[in-house]
Structures are given as C-alpha cells and as structure tokens.
Amino acid sequence: MKKALIAMSGGVDSSVAAFLMQQMGYDCIGVTMKLFEKSHITEIQEKTCGSSQDAEDARLIAKRLGMPFYLFDFTDIFEEKVIKRFTNAYEHGWTPNPCIDCNRHLKFDQLFLRMQEMQLNTIVTGHYAQVVYDAPSGRYLLKKGADQSKDQSYVLYNLKQNQLAHIQFPIGKLPKTQVRKIAEQNGFVNAAKPDSQDICFIPDNDYAGFIERYTGKKSEPGNFLNTAGEVIGTHKGVIYYTIGQRRGLGISAPEPLYVCSISLKDNTVTLGYREDLYATGLTATDVNMISCETLPEPTAVEAKIRYRQPAQPATAWQSEDGCLHVKFQQPQRAITCGQAVVLYQGDTVVGGGTICNVHS
C-alpha cells in the first residue's frame, strides 16, 4: 500500500488533506512539528500556528481518521534556521519572510528526511498549490492553487525537483469554501477554526520587541534623514523600521513620510515621500529555479515581490554568478531587501530568490 506522511498543523487545511489522501487509498501517518518553546514568545494566541492547542487538534483529527500520530521536536533546527535568521536579517536592515524559511528548512527538508527514514512514498501538506509533472521538459512544476485568494505557491519557490517528485498538495485544486465543507461533513473539530495569522513565534506582532528580548541587545537610536541627506529627527533603532513603513515615525511633514532606505553603516533611516519608494529593478541571490534549470537569457515573466501583491509584468535573467535580475515594466513600490521575489509564467512558478539589491 502507498504510504504518506501528513504534516498536520492543527488547521482545517492539513486535516482535509489527510482525509483526501485516505480517500485516494494511502496509508497515512500524521505528524506535527514542535517548533519553539514558550520562553521564546510573549503569548500564544488563537490565530497563530504552533500553539499547544494546534497539536491537540491535529492529534484529535488523526485519531478520528484512525491514523498513527507523532510529535516531532524540531525546536533546535527551527531556532537555528528560522528565528536566528529572522533576527539577523532585521539587525542588518533587511525584512525577512520566516514562513519561507520554515517551509524550506523544516517542512521540506527535515520532514522530507523523516519521510525517507520511515520508507514512506510521499509527504503531504495543506498548502494551496499544485505539483504537476511536465513530460516534455522532464521536470516537476509548481503551480498556483486553484483558489487564487489562498494561493501559497509564493512561499514554496525553494522546492527542489527531488522534493517535488515526492510532494502532494491534495487541497490545491479546491476552493477554501469546499475544504471547510468537507471538514464540516466529517465532523472535524477544527472545521470553523480561523486561519493562522502573523508570525507564529511573534503572536503580538511586536517584531522589534521580540528581537531585543531574544538577542539581549538594545537597538541604538540614530538619525532620520530626508532624501537630501539632512537630519530631520531621531529614530529608535533600525530594527523598528522596514521599507515603505509610514506609521510610528513621529516626524511631522506637509505630506506623509515613508521609510525609503536603512543604512547600518551610518545607523540612519532615510525618509521620503510616496514617490520616492518606487524602483524599476532588483537583484536576488540564493536563487532556486523550478520550471527550468537556469534563466540565462532575458525572459518575459510576472514577478511578485510580496506574498499578497499581484504578480507584475517584468523581464528576468540570471548572470553567470547565478544572481537573478528583474526589470519591471512599471516601477514598483517599496521593493524590500530580505523579501522574496518569485517569478511566474501564467500559473507556473519559474523560480525565485531573496532580494539583495534594489535599482531605481
């Protein structure tokens, strides 16, 4: 019998994914990852993933489906690959996406290894995305979820070919409404459970406060500059700011001011007006390509620079050093170092990387 490892978060999506795999004839084993200790966070809230209630919900669903259930302790790896990377990025003036790191290093590295050790056939998650094998190219393709409002392909661009060959996203072809309906019909305790929000280890959304508590270092105040390089005020520390930020600046001006750039070298934060946020290009490193091996020639794509932003027409190519270069047809607002740029052609993910430079 075909055997599947189901990554169960305690939410409705992964629960329905488990049910659907059973319907397809798979012998399923449910697993939940323990990712952090309570000492790392201020307060567990209902709408964050990773709470003890999530693990209990996952266990109850597994029991209802007659599946074995395990809790894997990945706290050390999560701290090294997600929390430390998150704090380090902010300390260097970048704005990271820890959900991408979690998917990359935990769900599809560590769980993938466990799947192989347990001699199972496939790893399954509740992501809204699709995996399709393309015979002409001989490559596995990552495609958007059918429910465009829930599509999660953006956070999965790091998947490798050998991983895609053993991954299934059974709810990828379904709308969220149908997923909840299946859960209700089967009496799942989490059928109406809200979707997780915010970063799981910072449920109060106070990034700067978390970083200062975690590192034990107080961020040093410095100068706010205008775009002419003139001092116009004092900031609280670079970790308190991100590109495009408007709120919490404490600077009076005739028009709203936004964070345009952050300089670690000078410990300055430059503020400008809305029009100063726009740029036409970027460079990305730590690149992973999916639909092709490389992108040596300028290629028409649509590019997303944030999870919820619609993909924008652009031209992309890789230089000999592997860096990814993207030139947009229209200037884009607040392109931010540390975030991911993900390339699409239609519903297919071409590849992506971490933004390291912005070009006006």
Short mmCIF file of N, CA and C in Angstrom, two decimals, residues 41-139:
data_model
loop_
_atom_site.label_atom_id
_atom_site.label_comp_id
_atom_site.label_asym_id
_atom_site.label_seq_id
_atom_site.Cartn_x
_atom_site.Cartn_y
_atom_site.Cartn_z
N ILE A 41 8.45 33.29 23.18
CA ILE A 41 7.37 34.15 22.72
C ILE A 41 6.68 34.78 23.91
N THR A 42 5.88 35.77 23.62
CA THR A 42 5.23 36.52 24.69
C THR A 42 3.90 35.90 25.09
N GLU A 43 3.13 35.49 24.13
CA GLU A 43 1.79 34.97 24.44
C GLU A 43 1.27 34.21 23.23
N ILE A 44 0.83 32.98 23.46
CA ILE A 44 0.22 32.20 22.38
C ILE A 44 -1.20 32.71 22.14
N GLN A 45 -1.51 33.02 20.91
CA GLN A 45 -2.84 33.49 20.59
C GLN A 45 -3.52 32.50 19.65
N GLU A 46 -4.83 32.55 19.62
CA GLU A 46 -5.63 31.58 18.87
C GLU A 46 -5.29 31.55 17.39
N LYS A 47 -4.95 32.71 16.83
CA LYS A 47 -4.78 32.78 15.38
C LYS A 47 -3.34 32.60 14.91
N THR A 48 -2.47 32.11 15.80
CA THR A 48 -1.11 31.81 15.38
C THR A 48 -0.93 30.31 15.30
N CYS A 49 -0.05 29.85 14.40
CA CYS A 49 0.21 28.43 14.33
C CYS A 49 1.28 28.06 15.35
N GLY A 50 1.29 26.79 15.76
CA GLY A 50 2.32 26.33 16.66
C GLY A 50 1.93 26.27 18.12
N SER A 51 0.68 26.56 18.47
CA SER A 51 0.27 26.53 19.86
C SER A 51 0.02 25.09 20.30
N SER A 52 -0.06 24.87 21.61
CA SER A 52 -0.34 23.53 22.12
C SER A 52 -1.73 23.08 21.68
N GLN A 53 -2.65 24.02 21.50
CA GLN A 53 -3.99 23.67 21.02
C GLN A 53 -3.93 23.13 19.59
N ASP A 54 -3.02 23.69 18.78
CA ASP A 54 -2.86 23.19 17.42
C ASP A 54 -2.44 21.72 17.42
N ALA A 55 -1.47 21.39 18.25
CA ALA A 55 -1.01 20.00 18.33
C ALA A 55 -2.12 19.08 18.80
N GLU A 56 -2.92 19.55 19.76
CA GLU A 56 -4.03 18.74 20.25
C GLU A 56 -5.09 18.56 19.16
N ASP A 57 -5.39 19.61 18.42
CA ASP A 57 -6.36 19.50 17.32
C ASP A 57 -5.88 18.50 16.27
N ALA A 58 -4.59 18.56 15.95
CA ALA A 58 -4.02 17.62 14.98
C ALA A 58 -4.13 16.18 15.48
N ARG A 59 -3.85 15.97 16.76
CA ARG A 59 -3.94 14.63 17.34
C ARG A 59 -5.39 14.10 17.28
N LEU A 60 -6.35 14.98 17.57
CA LEU A 60 -7.76 14.57 17.54
C LEU A 60 -8.21 14.20 16.13
N ILE A 61 -7.76 14.97 15.14
CA ILE A 61 -8.13 14.66 13.76
C ILE A 61 -7.50 13.33 13.34
N ALA A 62 -6.23 13.13 13.69
CA ALA A 62 -5.56 11.87 13.35
C ALA A 62 -6.29 10.69 13.98
N LYS A 63 -6.69 10.86 15.24
CA LYS A 63 -7.43 9.79 15.92
C LYS A 63 -8.75 9.52 15.23
N ARG A 64 -9.45 10.57 14.84
CA ARG A 64 -10.74 10.40 14.16
C ARG A 64 -10.58 9.66 12.84
N LEU A 65 -9.46 9.90 12.17
CA LEU A 65 -9.20 9.24 10.88
C LEU A 65 -8.51 7.89 11.04
N GLY A 66 -8.22 7.50 12.29
CA GLY A 66 -7.58 6.21 12.52
C GLY A 66 -6.13 6.16 12.08
N MET A 67 -5.46 7.30 12.15
CA MET A 67 -4.06 7.40 11.71
C MET A 67 -3.12 7.40 12.91
N PRO A 68 -1.95 6.77 12.79
CA PRO A 68 -0.92 6.97 13.80
C PRO A 68 -0.53 8.45 13.81
N PHE A 69 -0.12 8.95 14.97
CA PHE A 69 0.22 10.37 15.09
C PHE A 69 1.48 10.53 15.91
N TYR A 70 2.39 11.41 15.42
CA TYR A 70 3.65 11.65 16.12
C TYR A 70 3.88 13.16 16.24
N LEU A 71 4.56 13.53 17.31
CA LEU A 71 5.00 14.91 17.50
C LEU A 71 6.52 14.92 17.39
N PHE A 72 7.04 15.61 16.37
CA PHE A 72 8.48 15.68 16.15
C PHE A 72 9.02 16.98 16.74
N ASP A 73 10.05 16.87 17.55
CA ASP A 73 10.64 18.04 18.19
C ASP A 73 11.74 18.62 17.29
N PHE A 74 11.43 19.73 16.64
CA PHE A 74 12.39 20.41 15.76
C PHE A 74 12.78 21.78 16.32
N THR A 75 12.68 21.96 17.65
CA THR A 75 12.90 23.28 18.22
C THR A 75 14.31 23.81 17.93
N ASP A 76 15.32 22.96 18.03
CA ASP A 76 16.70 23.42 17.80
C ASP A 76 16.89 23.88 16.36
N ILE A 77 16.37 23.10 15.42
CA ILE A 77 16.52 23.43 14.00
C ILE A 77 15.72 24.68 13.67
N PHE A 78 14.53 24.80 14.23
CA PHE A 78 13.70 25.99 13.98
C PHE A 78 14.39 27.24 14.49
N GLU A 79 15.01 27.13 15.67
CA GLU A 79 15.70 28.29 16.22
C GLU A 79 16.87 28.69 15.32
N GLU A 80 17.61 27.70 14.83
CA GLU A 80 18.80 27.98 14.02
C GLU A 80 18.43 28.49 12.63
N LYS A 81 17.46 27.85 11.99
CA LYS A 81 17.15 28.13 10.60
C LYS A 81 16.08 29.20 10.38
N VAL A 82 15.29 29.48 11.41
CA VAL A 82 14.20 30.44 11.24
C VAL A 82 14.35 31.63 12.18
N ILE A 83 14.38 31.38 13.49
CA ILE A 83 14.40 32.50 14.43
C ILE A 83 15.69 33.30 14.32
N LYS A 84 16.84 32.62 14.30
CA LYS A 84 18.11 33.34 14.23
C LYS A 84 18.27 34.06 12.89
N ARG A 85 17.81 33.42 11.81
CA ARG A 85 17.88 34.08 10.50
C ARG A 85 16.99 35.32 10.48
N PHE A 86 15.84 35.23 11.14
CA PHE A 86 14.90 36.35 11.21
C PHE A 86 15.54 37.53 11.95
N THR A 87 16.07 37.27 13.15
CA THR A 87 16.65 38.36 13.94
C THR A 87 17.88 38.94 13.25
N ASN A 88 18.69 38.08 12.64
CA ASN A 88 19.90 38.56 11.97
C ASN A 88 19.55 39.46 10.78
N ALA A 89 18.51 39.10 10.04
CA ALA A 89 18.10 39.91 8.89
C ALA A 89 17.66 41.31 9.35
N TYR A 90 16.85 41.38 10.38
CA TYR A 90 16.39 42.68 10.88
C TYR A 90 17.55 43.52 11.39
N GLU A 91 18.50 42.87 12.05
CA GLU A 91 19.66 43.60 12.57
C GLU A 91 20.53 44.15 11.45
N HIS A 92 20.38 43.60 10.24
CA HIS A 92 21.14 44.08 9.09
C HIS A 92 20.29 44.94 8.15
N GLY A 93 19.12 45.37 8.65
CA GLY A 93 18.29 46.29 7.88
C GLY A 93 17.44 45.63 6.81
N TRP A 94 17.34 44.31 6.84
CA TRP A 94 16.50 43.59 5.88
C TRP A 94 15.19 43.19 6.53
N THR A 95 14.20 42.87 5.71
CA THR A 95 12.89 42.42 6.19
C THR A 95 12.65 41.01 5.68
N PRO A 96 12.83 40.00 6.53
CA PRO A 96 12.75 38.61 6.06
C PRO A 96 11.32 38.09 6.04
N ASN A 97 11.15 36.90 5.45
CA ASN A 97 9.87 36.20 5.47
C ASN A 97 10.12 34.83 6.11
N PRO A 98 9.91 34.71 7.43
CA PRO A 98 10.24 33.46 8.12
C PRO A 98 9.39 32.27 7.68
N CYS A 99 8.20 32.52 7.13
CA CYS A 99 7.37 31.41 6.65
C CYS A 99 8.06 30.68 5.49
N ILE A 100 8.78 31.43 4.66
CA ILE A 100 9.52 30.81 3.57
C ILE A 100 10.63 29.94 4.13
N ASP A 101 11.36 30.44 5.14
CA ASP A 101 12.42 29.65 5.76
C ASP A 101 11.88 28.41 6.44
N CYS A 102 10.72 28.53 7.07
CA CYS A 102 10.12 27.37 7.74
C CYS A 102 9.74 26.30 6.74
N ASN A 103 9.11 26.70 5.65
CA ASN A 103 8.76 25.72 4.61
C ASN A 103 10.01 25.07 4.04
N ARG A 104 11.02 25.87 3.80
CA ARG A 104 12.24 25.36 3.18
C ARG A 104 13.00 24.41 4.09
N HIS A 105 13.28 24.85 5.31
CA HIS A 105 14.19 24.11 6.18
C HIS A 105 13.51 23.09 7.09
N LEU A 106 12.24 23.32 7.39
CA LEU A 106 11.54 22.39 8.29
C LEU A 106 10.63 21.44 7.54
N LYS A 107 9.58 21.98 6.91
CA LYS A 107 8.61 21.10 6.26
C LYS A 107 9.21 20.28 5.13
N PHE A 108 10.06 20.91 4.33
CA PHE A 108 10.50 20.19 3.13
C PHE A 108 11.99 19.84 3.14
N ASP A 109 12.63 20.01 4.28
CA ASP A 109 13.97 19.44 4.48
C ASP A 109 13.89 18.39 5.58
N GLN A 110 13.56 18.82 6.79
CA GLN A 110 13.54 17.90 7.91
C GLN A 110 12.43 16.85 7.80
N LEU A 111 11.22 17.26 7.49
CA LEU A 111 10.14 16.28 7.33
C LEU A 111 10.40 15.36 6.15
N PHE A 112 11.02 15.91 5.11
CA PHE A 112 11.34 15.08 3.94
C PHE A 112 12.32 13.97 4.34
N LEU A 113 13.31 14.31 5.17
CA LEU A 113 14.26 13.30 5.65
C LEU A 113 13.55 12.26 6.49
N ARG A 114 12.62 12.68 7.34
CA ARG A 114 11.86 11.72 8.15
C ARG A 114 11.03 10.80 7.26
N MET A 115 10.44 11.36 6.22
CA MET A 115 9.66 10.55 5.28
C MET A 115 10.53 9.44 4.68
N GLN A 116 11.76 9.81 4.28
CA GLN A 116 12.67 8.82 3.70
C GLN A 116 13.09 7.79 4.72
N GLU A 117 13.40 8.23 5.95
CA GLU A 117 13.80 7.30 7.01
C GLU A 117 12.69 6.31 7.33
N MET A 118 11.45 6.76 7.25
CA MET A 118 10.30 5.89 7.56
C MET A 118 9.86 5.08 6.35
N GLN A 119 10.59 5.23 5.24
CA GLN A 119 10.33 4.49 3.99
C GLN A 119 8.90 4.69 3.50
N LEU A 120 8.48 5.96 3.53
CA LEU A 120 7.17 6.33 3.01
C LEU A 120 7.32 6.85 1.59
N ASN A 121 6.18 6.98 0.89
CA ASN A 121 6.22 7.35 -0.53
C ASN A 121 6.13 8.84 -0.80
N THR A 122 5.42 9.55 0.07
CA THR A 122 5.14 10.95 -0.24
C THR A 122 4.96 11.75 1.03
N ILE A 123 5.22 13.05 0.94
CA ILE A 123 4.94 13.98 2.04
C ILE A 123 3.80 14.89 1.59
N VAL A 124 2.88 15.14 2.50
CA VAL A 124 1.64 15.86 2.17
C VAL A 124 1.45 17.02 3.11
N THR A 125 1.09 18.18 2.58
CA THR A 125 0.76 19.34 3.40
C THR A 125 -0.56 19.95 2.91
N GLY A 126 -1.06 20.89 3.69
CA GLY A 126 -2.32 21.56 3.35
C GLY A 126 -2.12 22.86 2.62
N HIS A 127 -1.07 22.96 1.81
CA HIS A 127 -0.83 24.18 1.05
C HIS A 127 -1.78 24.28 -0.15
N TYR A 128 -2.14 25.53 -0.47
CA TYR A 128 -2.92 25.80 -1.68
C TYR A 128 -1.95 26.03 -2.83
N ALA A 129 -1.51 24.92 -3.42
CA ALA A 129 -0.60 24.92 -4.56
C ALA A 129 -0.77 23.57 -5.25
N GLN A 130 -0.13 23.41 -6.42
CA GLN A 130 -0.26 22.16 -7.15
C GLN A 130 1.10 21.74 -7.72
N VAL A 131 1.33 20.43 -7.76
CA VAL A 131 2.53 19.87 -8.38
C VAL A 131 2.10 19.08 -9.61
N VAL A 132 2.73 19.40 -10.73
CA VAL A 132 2.39 18.74 -12.00
C VAL A 132 3.68 18.28 -12.67
N TYR A 133 3.68 17.06 -13.19
CA TYR A 133 4.85 16.59 -13.94
C TYR A 133 4.69 16.97 -15.40
N ASP A 134 5.72 17.64 -15.94
CA ASP A 134 5.71 18.08 -17.33
C ASP A 134 6.60 17.15 -18.15
N ALA A 135 5.97 16.26 -18.90
CA ALA A 135 6.73 15.24 -19.66
C ALA A 135 7.70 15.83 -20.67
N PRO A 136 7.31 16.86 -21.45
CA PRO A 136 8.25 17.39 -22.45
C PRO A 136 9.56 17.89 -21.86
N SER A 137 9.49 18.54 -20.70
CA SER A 137 10.72 19.07 -20.09
C SER A 137 11.35 18.08 -19.11
N GLY A 138 10.57 17.07 -18.71
CA GLY A 138 11.06 16.13 -17.73
C GLY A 138 11.19 16.73 -16.34
N ARG A 139 10.45 17.81 -16.07
CA ARG A 139 10.55 18.50 -14.79
C ARG A 139 9.21 18.51 -14.07
#
